[in-house]
Amino acid sequence: IPIGAEPRRIISDKETGLLLVASTVPALPQSGSLFPTSSLKAVDARDGHIHAEAQFDPYELVHSLEMWHIKGQKSYRYICVGTGQYSESNPSSQGSQAGPRAVGGRLVIYSLKAAKRKSRTKAEKSGRKQKQQQLDVAGGTVSGGYELRYVWESKRSTPVRALAHLGDSYLILASGTLCVVLKLDVVQKQLIECCEVELRFPATSIDVRGSDVVVGSSRETVHVFRFIPPAEDSSGAESLQMVHSARFGVDTADARCLASDLVVGVDRSGYLYAVGVPRESREFALDFVMGIHLGTECTRVKVGSPIRRLNCAQHVVPWNRSNDMRSASEKPASRRLPVEPVIISTIAGALWSLIRISKDAFYVLRELEQTMLDMESGHPARPLMLAAKCINRRQLDAGSQLLSENIVDGSLSRMFLESLTDAEQAQVLDRNPN
């Protein structure tokens, strides 16, 4: 779908069927500025038509995009955009040009509605050109079927890196070291700051599951907060209460809550990890569950497969910890539910998938993996084993003390099944009495 710009964030509006794309356009040489311009487009994925577009201020970059549904006596739907505002720094004393410097940020709220016929008819009568009705942009077409209407904004002192809707009427944002909970007063037409919590290091991501808020942090991995609404707090005000935090520190790029007791995240160097809520509720620190180096910078973590869901068949178990000691095969077929894998995207354009398997399957695959890595140089399948070793030893190139634990590399199992002959498979298996 050509839109004439670089997409930075994309969400799908189920009500209209449009894609909401926050994008940037590189600066032209004659503009005298090196900073790109940003915009929000409503794009029809079927034919590429751009139905509406909103431009942002100069030197403003989009960092987060979220659909906010407010439920009450009347339901509302808003598009929330978190931006960072920058200024081009002056050349340093050495004569080199420094990069853009963050000077602030904004939370900008839009509504997406069908364009009114009356306004278009009046414009036609006045003879004004309909620039938003038909404008070619690098193969895409801007038409007036919808309008992106500016509603509210909240100015911040630092860029708004992450957004997430919370409950039926709240929105939480991460700006610098602050996590702020906002509520929209539709009657007064105001954004109200309900509560906030300050971290030691900047927040990088936010994910919400029920009343639990998982915040990714620079240098401090992840924190888990619990949102207390007014009805449950004796003070009569909203609050965020920290309930868990990770024991080790990495620069988290993104994190997701998979279950009430499990969080998965990636750091900027490509380390994929999972931490779990301690079985003893009094414990504050999150337990380490697994980790592996993917060998390239990771950007996002999502739940769900772009191709299909994985059926909860033999040895594939759900994410909640209650299934740790029980194989999926022990459950009746009628109780097996589809399991959505975790999808990790990298800056190199690769997608990794992560699933949870039973302990029996894990032990078997780990034995196979170790056997493949320990093959002698004279083995007929040795070239494939060397390739497998390169795949599985990414942590050696990452320069991190966090090694791979409690995880097997599925690419090794695939190599065993698809690249080796039956005779070579038998030779590999015969070397391990287990």
mmCIF file of C-alpha atoms in Angstrom, residues 143-391:
data_model
loop_
_atom_site.group_PDB
_atom_site.id
_atom_site.type_symbol
_atom_site.label_atom_id
_atom_site.label_comp_id
_atom_site.label_asym_id
_atom_site.label_seq_id
_atom_site.Cartn_x
_atom_site.Cartn_y
_atom_site.Cartn_z
ATOM 1 C CA SER A 143 -10.488 11.379 -0.217
ATOM 2 C CA GLY A 144 -12.998 13.072 2.040
ATOM 3 C CA GLY A 145 -14.859 9.992 3.259
ATOM 4 C CA TYR A 146 -13.677 10.482 6.864
ATOM 5 C CA GLU A 147 -12.296 13.244 9.028
ATOM 6 C CA LEU A 148 -9.612 13.161 11.705
ATOM 7 C CA ARG A 149 -10.829 15.766 14.175
ATOM 8 C CA TYR A 150 -8.541 17.251 16.786
ATOM 9 C CA VAL A 151 -10.125 16.850 20.229
ATOM 10 C CA TRP A 152 -7.640 17.440 23.100
ATOM 11 C CA GLU A 153 -3.976 17.482 23.859
ATOM 12 C CA SER A 154 -1.727 17.292 26.911
ATOM 13 C CA LYS A 155 1.746 18.813 26.743
ATOM 14 C CA ARG A 156 4.553 16.998 28.539
ATOM 15 C CA SER A 157 8.136 17.929 29.372
ATOM 16 C CA THR A 158 9.524 14.726 27.782
ATOM 17 C CA PRO A 159 8.470 12.528 24.807
ATOM 18 C CA VAL A 160 5.459 10.251 25.292
ATOM 19 C CA ARG A 161 7.000 6.842 24.623
ATOM 20 C CA ALA A 162 4.078 4.522 25.367
ATOM 21 C CA LEU A 163 0.280 4.539 25.721
ATOM 22 C CA ALA A 164 -2.296 1.973 26.884
ATOM 23 C CA HIS A 165 -5.993 2.093 27.764
ATOM 24 C CA LEU A 166 -6.814 1.104 31.334
ATOM 25 C CA GLY A 167 -10.220 -0.131 32.419
ATOM 26 C CA ASP A 168 -13.357 1.433 30.938
ATOM 27 C CA SER A 169 -12.382 5.091 31.132
ATOM 28 C CA TYR A 170 -8.675 5.546 31.861
ATOM 29 C CA LEU A 171 -5.548 6.005 29.774
ATOM 30 C CA ILE A 172 -1.984 5.532 31.024
ATOM 31 C CA LEU A 173 1.047 7.116 29.370
ATOM 32 C CA ALA A 174 4.819 6.892 29.847
ATOM 33 C CA SER A 175 6.697 10.168 29.570
ATOM 34 C CA GLY A 176 10.293 10.112 30.733
ATOM 35 C CA THR A 177 10.416 8.541 34.186
ATOM 36 C CA LEU A 178 6.720 9.254 34.846
ATOM 37 C CA CYS A 179 3.749 6.921 34.331
ATOM 38 C CA VAL A 180 0.590 9.050 34.404
ATOM 39 C CA VAL A 181 -3.040 7.858 34.548
ATOM 40 C CA LEU A 182 -5.495 10.159 32.754
ATOM 41 C CA LYS A 183 -9.270 10.295 32.669
ATOM 42 C CA LEU A 184 -11.388 12.140 30.128
ATOM 43 C CA ASP A 185 -14.198 14.315 31.443
ATOM 44 C CA VAL A 186 -16.494 14.386 28.429
ATOM 45 C CA VAL A 187 -18.909 16.880 30.008
ATOM 46 C CA GLN A 188 -16.229 19.400 30.989
ATOM 47 C CA LYS A 189 -14.136 18.515 27.924
ATOM 48 C CA GLN A 190 -10.973 18.156 29.983
ATOM 49 C CA LEU A 191 -8.201 15.624 30.457
ATOM 50 C CA ILE A 192 -7.788 14.986 34.171
ATOM 51 C CA GLU A 193 -4.568 13.584 35.648
ATOM 52 C CA CYS A 194 -5.705 11.082 38.266
ATOM 53 C CA CYS A 195 -2.391 9.746 39.594
ATOM 54 C CA GLU A 196 1.205 9.158 38.642
ATOM 55 C CA VAL A 197 4.247 7.150 39.691
ATOM 56 C CA GLU A 198 7.891 7.989 39.070
ATOM 57 C CA LEU A 199 10.559 5.438 38.155
ATOM 58 C CA ARG A 200 14.307 5.729 38.598
ATOM 59 C CA PHE A 201 14.902 5.339 34.843
ATOM 60 C CA PRO A 202 12.788 6.230 31.773
ATOM 61 C CA ALA A 203 9.817 4.005 30.973
ATOM 62 C CA THR A 204 9.931 2.405 27.525
ATOM 63 C CA SER A 205 6.698 0.385 27.187
ATOM 64 C CA ILE A 206 3.320 -0.191 28.855
ATOM 65 C CA ASP A 207 1.005 -3.208 28.737
ATOM 66 C CA VAL A 208 -2.234 -3.673 30.684
ATOM 67 C CA ARG A 209 -3.916 -6.909 31.757
ATOM 68 C CA GLY A 210 -6.964 -6.325 33.933
ATOM 69 C CA SER A 211 -5.865 -4.086 36.790
ATOM 70 C CA ASP A 212 -2.167 -4.993 36.412
ATOM 71 C CA VAL A 213 0.094 -2.595 34.506
ATOM 72 C CA VAL A 214 3.440 -3.902 33.190
ATOM 73 C CA VAL A 215 5.963 -1.109 32.577
ATOM 74 C CA GLY A 216 9.185 -1.750 30.672
ATOM 75 C CA SER A 217 12.081 0.308 31.955
ATOM 76 C CA SER A 218 15.486 1.378 30.796
ATOM 77 C CA ARG A 219 18.084 -0.445 32.950
ATOM 78 C CA GLU A 220 15.494 -1.918 35.354
ATOM 79 C CA THR A 221 13.796 -4.475 33.062
ATOM 80 C CA VAL A 222 10.087 -4.459 34.077
ATOM 81 C CA HIS A 223 7.857 -3.345 36.937
ATOM 82 C CA VAL A 224 4.337 -4.568 37.704
ATOM 83 C CA PHE A 225 1.881 -2.035 39.132
ATOM 84 C CA ARG A 226 -1.681 -2.523 40.312
ATOM 85 C CA PHE A 227 -4.239 0.149 39.486
ATOM 86 C CA ILE A 228 -6.589 0.918 42.383
ATOM 87 C CA PRO A 229 -9.787 2.707 41.281
ATOM 88 C CA PRO A 230 -11.609 5.063 43.658
ATOM 89 C CA ALA A 231 -14.211 2.507 44.749
ATOM 90 C CA GLU A 232 -11.511 0.229 46.196
ATOM 91 C CA ASP A 233 -9.309 2.900 47.780
ATOM 92 C CA SER A 234 -10.247 4.355 51.139
ATOM 93 C CA SER A 235 -8.799 7.733 50.133
ATOM 94 C CA GLY A 236 -11.355 8.050 47.351
ATOM 95 C CA ALA A 237 -8.715 8.642 44.635
ATOM 96 C CA GLU A 238 -7.041 6.543 41.977
ATOM 97 C CA SER A 239 -3.571 5.162 42.680
ATOM 98 C CA LEU A 240 -0.841 2.967 41.200
ATOM 99 C CA GLN A 241 0.774 0.489 43.589
ATOM 100 C CA MET A 242 4.008 -1.330 42.690
ATOM 101 C CA VAL A 243 3.668 -5.033 43.450
ATOM 102 C CA HIS A 244 6.617 -6.677 41.650
ATOM 103 C CA SER A 245 9.917 -5.828 39.959
ATOM 104 C CA ALA A 246 12.633 -7.844 38.174
ATOM 105 C CA ARG A 247 15.823 -8.937 39.933
ATOM 106 C CA PHE A 248 18.165 -8.209 36.973
ATOM 107 C CA GLY A 249 18.552 -5.066 34.900
ATOM 108 C CA VAL A 250 18.340 -4.809 31.082
ATOM 109 C CA ASP A 251 17.320 -2.002 28.741
ATOM 110 C CA THR A 252 13.816 -3.234 27.872
ATOM 111 C CA ALA A 253 12.483 -2.256 24.449
ATOM 112 C CA ASP A 254 9.038 -3.851 24.881
ATOM 113 C CA ALA A 255 7.244 -6.174 27.312
ATOM 114 C CA ARG A 256 3.908 -7.999 27.378
ATOM 115 C CA CYS A 257 1.886 -9.679 30.101
ATOM 116 C CA LEU A 258 1.066 -13.192 28.871
ATOM 117 C CA ALA A 259 -0.825 -14.343 31.955
ATOM 118 C CA SER A 260 -1.556 -13.168 35.453
ATOM 119 C CA ASP A 261 1.796 -14.626 36.544
ATOM 120 C CA LEU A 262 4.057 -14.346 33.460
ATOM 121 C CA VAL A 263 5.699 -11.415 31.622
ATOM 122 C CA VAL A 264 7.852 -11.646 28.474
ATOM 123 C CA GLY A 265 10.077 -8.885 27.135
ATOM 124 C CA VAL A 266 13.030 -8.031 24.880
ATOM 125 C CA ASP A 267 15.889 -5.648 25.443
ATOM 126 C CA ARG A 268 17.507 -3.461 22.807
ATOM 127 C CA SER A 269 20.469 -5.794 22.324
ATOM 128 C CA GLY A 270 18.203 -8.719 21.388
ATOM 129 C CA TYR A 271 17.891 -10.568 24.700
ATOM 130 C CA LEU A 272 14.504 -12.280 24.992
ATOM 131 C CA TYR A 273 13.458 -13.036 28.563
ATOM 132 C CA ALA A 274 10.479 -14.099 30.655
ATOM 133 C CA VAL A 275 9.876 -13.418 34.341
ATOM 134 C CA GLY A 276 7.195 -14.827 36.594
ATOM 135 C CA VAL A 277 5.304 -13.692 39.644
ATOM 136 C CA PRO A 278 6.650 -15.551 42.713
ATOM 137 C CA ARG A 279 4.497 -18.338 44.052
ATOM 138 C CA GLU A 280 4.814 -16.758 47.487
ATOM 139 C CA SER A 281 2.682 -13.620 47.248
ATOM 140 C CA ARG A 282 4.861 -11.848 49.806
ATOM 141 C CA GLU A 283 7.876 -11.947 47.470
ATOM 142 C CA PHE A 284 8.461 -8.642 45.668
ATOM 143 C CA ALA A 285 11.084 -9.657 43.067
ATOM 144 C CA LEU A 286 9.978 -11.422 39.881
ATOM 145 C CA ASP A 287 11.420 -14.909 39.289
ATOM 146 C CA PHE A 288 13.573 -15.519 36.206
ATOM 147 C CA VAL A 289 11.827 -18.039 33.903
ATOM 148 C CA MET A 290 13.851 -18.183 30.677
ATOM 149 C CA GLY A 291 16.155 -16.175 28.428
ATOM 150 C CA ILE A 292 17.929 -16.341 25.066
ATOM 151 C CA HIS A 293 19.929 -13.977 22.851
ATOM 152 C CA LEU A 294 18.404 -13.531 19.387
ATOM 153 C CA GLY A 295 21.512 -11.832 18.047
ATOM 154 C CA THR A 296 19.884 -8.669 16.668
ATOM 155 C CA GLU A 297 18.122 -5.595 18.028
ATOM 156 C CA CYS A 298 14.466 -6.265 18.838
ATOM 157 C CA THR A 299 11.692 -3.696 18.541
ATOM 158 C CA ARG A 300 8.291 -5.120 19.497
ATOM 159 C CA VAL A 301 6.622 -8.036 21.279
ATOM 160 C CA LYS A 302 3.100 -9.071 20.293
ATOM 161 C CA VAL A 303 0.828 -11.978 21.180
ATOM 162 C CA GLY A 304 -0.658 -13.863 18.247
ATOM 163 C CA SER A 305 0.560 -15.344 14.992
ATOM 164 C CA PRO A 306 0.313 -13.578 11.614
ATOM 165 C CA ILE A 307 -0.457 -16.968 10.045
ATOM 166 C CA ARG A 308 -2.490 -19.120 12.405
ATOM 167 C CA ARG A 309 -3.085 -20.039 16.013
ATOM 168 C CA LEU A 310 -1.386 -23.107 17.433
ATOM 169 C CA ASN A 311 -3.807 -25.728 18.652
ATOM 170 C CA CYS A 312 -3.128 -26.893 22.175
ATOM 171 C CA ALA A 313 -2.208 -30.389 21.022
ATOM 172 C CA GLN A 314 0.509 -32.743 22.205
ATOM 173 C CA HIS A 315 3.027 -30.956 24.465
ATOM 174 C CA VAL A 316 1.930 -27.371 23.641
ATOM 175 C CA VAL A 317 0.647 -25.742 26.831
ATOM 176 C CA PRO A 318 -0.979 -22.386 27.661
ATOM 177 C CA TRP A 319 1.008 -19.532 29.140
ATOM 178 C CA ASN A 320 -0.417 -19.601 32.656
ATOM 179 C CA ARG A 321 1.823 -21.253 35.244
ATOM 180 C CA SER A 322 -0.850 -23.674 36.496
ATOM 181 C CA ASN A 323 0.100 -25.980 33.600
ATOM 182 C CA ASP A 324 3.769 -26.316 34.595
ATOM 183 C CA MET A 325 3.562 -29.836 36.008
ATOM 184 C CA ARG A 326 0.993 -31.224 33.619
ATOM 185 C CA SER A 327 1.416 -32.157 29.980
ATOM 186 C CA ALA A 328 -1.181 -30.869 27.550
ATOM 187 C CA SER A 329 -1.732 -34.449 26.388
ATOM 188 C CA GLU A 330 -3.199 -35.314 29.785
ATOM 189 C CA LYS A 331 -6.112 -32.925 29.229
ATOM 190 C CA PRO A 332 -9.302 -34.024 27.478
ATOM 191 C CA ALA A 333 -9.394 -32.950 23.825
ATOM 192 C CA SER A 334 -12.543 -30.892 24.489
ATOM 193 C CA ARG A 335 -10.636 -28.709 26.990
ATOM 194 C CA ARG A 336 -7.659 -27.900 24.767
ATOM 195 C CA LEU A 337 -7.876 -24.289 23.636
ATOM 196 C CA PRO A 338 -5.895 -22.558 20.863
ATOM 197 C CA VAL A 339 -2.625 -21.085 22.119
ATOM 198 C CA GLU A 340 -1.359 -17.855 20.593
ATOM 199 C CA PRO A 341 2.434 -17.703 20.266
ATOM 200 C CA VAL A 342 4.507 -14.655 21.116
ATOM 201 C CA ILE A 343 5.843 -12.819 18.047
ATOM 202 C CA ILE A 344 9.067 -10.807 18.348
ATOM 203 C CA SER A 345 10.047 -8.384 15.578
ATOM 204 C CA THR A 346 13.621 -7.275 14.977
ATOM 205 C CA ILE A 347 15.170 -4.213 13.401
ATOM 206 C CA ALA A 348 16.643 -6.487 10.702
ATOM 207 C CA GLY A 349 13.118 -7.425 9.547
ATOM 208 C CA ALA A 350 12.911 -10.913 11.063
ATOM 209 C CA LEU A 351 10.041 -12.397 13.066
ATOM 210 C CA TRP A 352 10.637 -14.879 15.908
ATOM 211 C CA SER A 353 7.898 -16.949 17.506
ATOM 212 C CA LEU A 354 7.865 -18.314 21.047
ATOM 213 C CA ILE A 355 5.631 -21.074 22.413
ATOM 214 C CA ARG A 356 5.466 -22.892 25.721
ATOM 215 C CA ILE A 357 5.886 -26.669 25.757
ATOM 216 C CA SER A 358 5.548 -29.359 28.388
ATOM 217 C CA LYS A 359 8.512 -30.438 30.503
ATOM 218 C CA ASP A 360 8.645 -33.840 28.789
ATOM 219 C CA ALA A 361 9.000 -32.223 25.361
ATOM 220 C CA PHE A 362 11.521 -29.715 26.672
ATOM 221 C CA TYR A 363 13.827 -32.393 28.121
ATOM 222 C CA VAL A 364 13.732 -34.426 24.886
ATOM 223 C CA LEU A 365 14.483 -31.422 22.652
ATOM 224 C CA ARG A 366 17.214 -30.187 24.973
ATOM 225 C CA GLU A 367 18.933 -33.588 24.845
ATOM 226 C CA LEU A 368 18.700 -33.551 21.048
ATOM 227 C CA GLU A 369 20.079 -30.013 20.904
ATOM 228 C CA GLN A 370 23.038 -30.821 23.125
ATOM 229 C CA THR A 371 23.802 -33.985 21.174
ATOM 230 C CA MET A 372 23.863 -32.042 17.906
ATOM 231 C CA LEU A 373 26.259 -29.488 19.401
ATOM 232 C CA ASP A 374 28.647 -32.174 20.685
ATOM 233 C CA MET A 375 29.144 -34.058 17.422
ATOM 234 C CA GLU A 376 32.738 -34.962 16.472
ATOM 235 C CA SER A 377 34.414 -33.335 13.500
ATOM 236 C CA GLY A 378 34.356 -36.600 11.505
ATOM 237 C CA HIS A 379 30.570 -37.013 11.637
ATOM 238 C CA PRO A 380 28.937 -36.940 8.167
ATOM 239 C CA ALA A 381 26.464 -34.275 9.331
ATOM 240 C CA ARG A 382 29.201 -32.127 10.907
ATOM 241 C CA PRO A 383 28.681 -29.085 8.588
ATOM 242 C CA LEU A 384 25.071 -28.880 9.698
ATOM 243 C CA MET A 385 26.154 -29.239 13.304
ATOM 244 C CA LEU A 386 28.554 -26.303 12.936
ATOM 245 C CA ALA A 387 25.736 -24.189 11.517
ATOM 246 C CA ALA A 388 23.581 -25.246 14.452
ATOM 247 C CA LYS A 389 26.279 -24.208 16.904
ATOM 248 C CA CYS A 390 26.463 -20.751 15.322
ATOM 249 C CA ILE A 391 22.697 -20.428 15.690
#
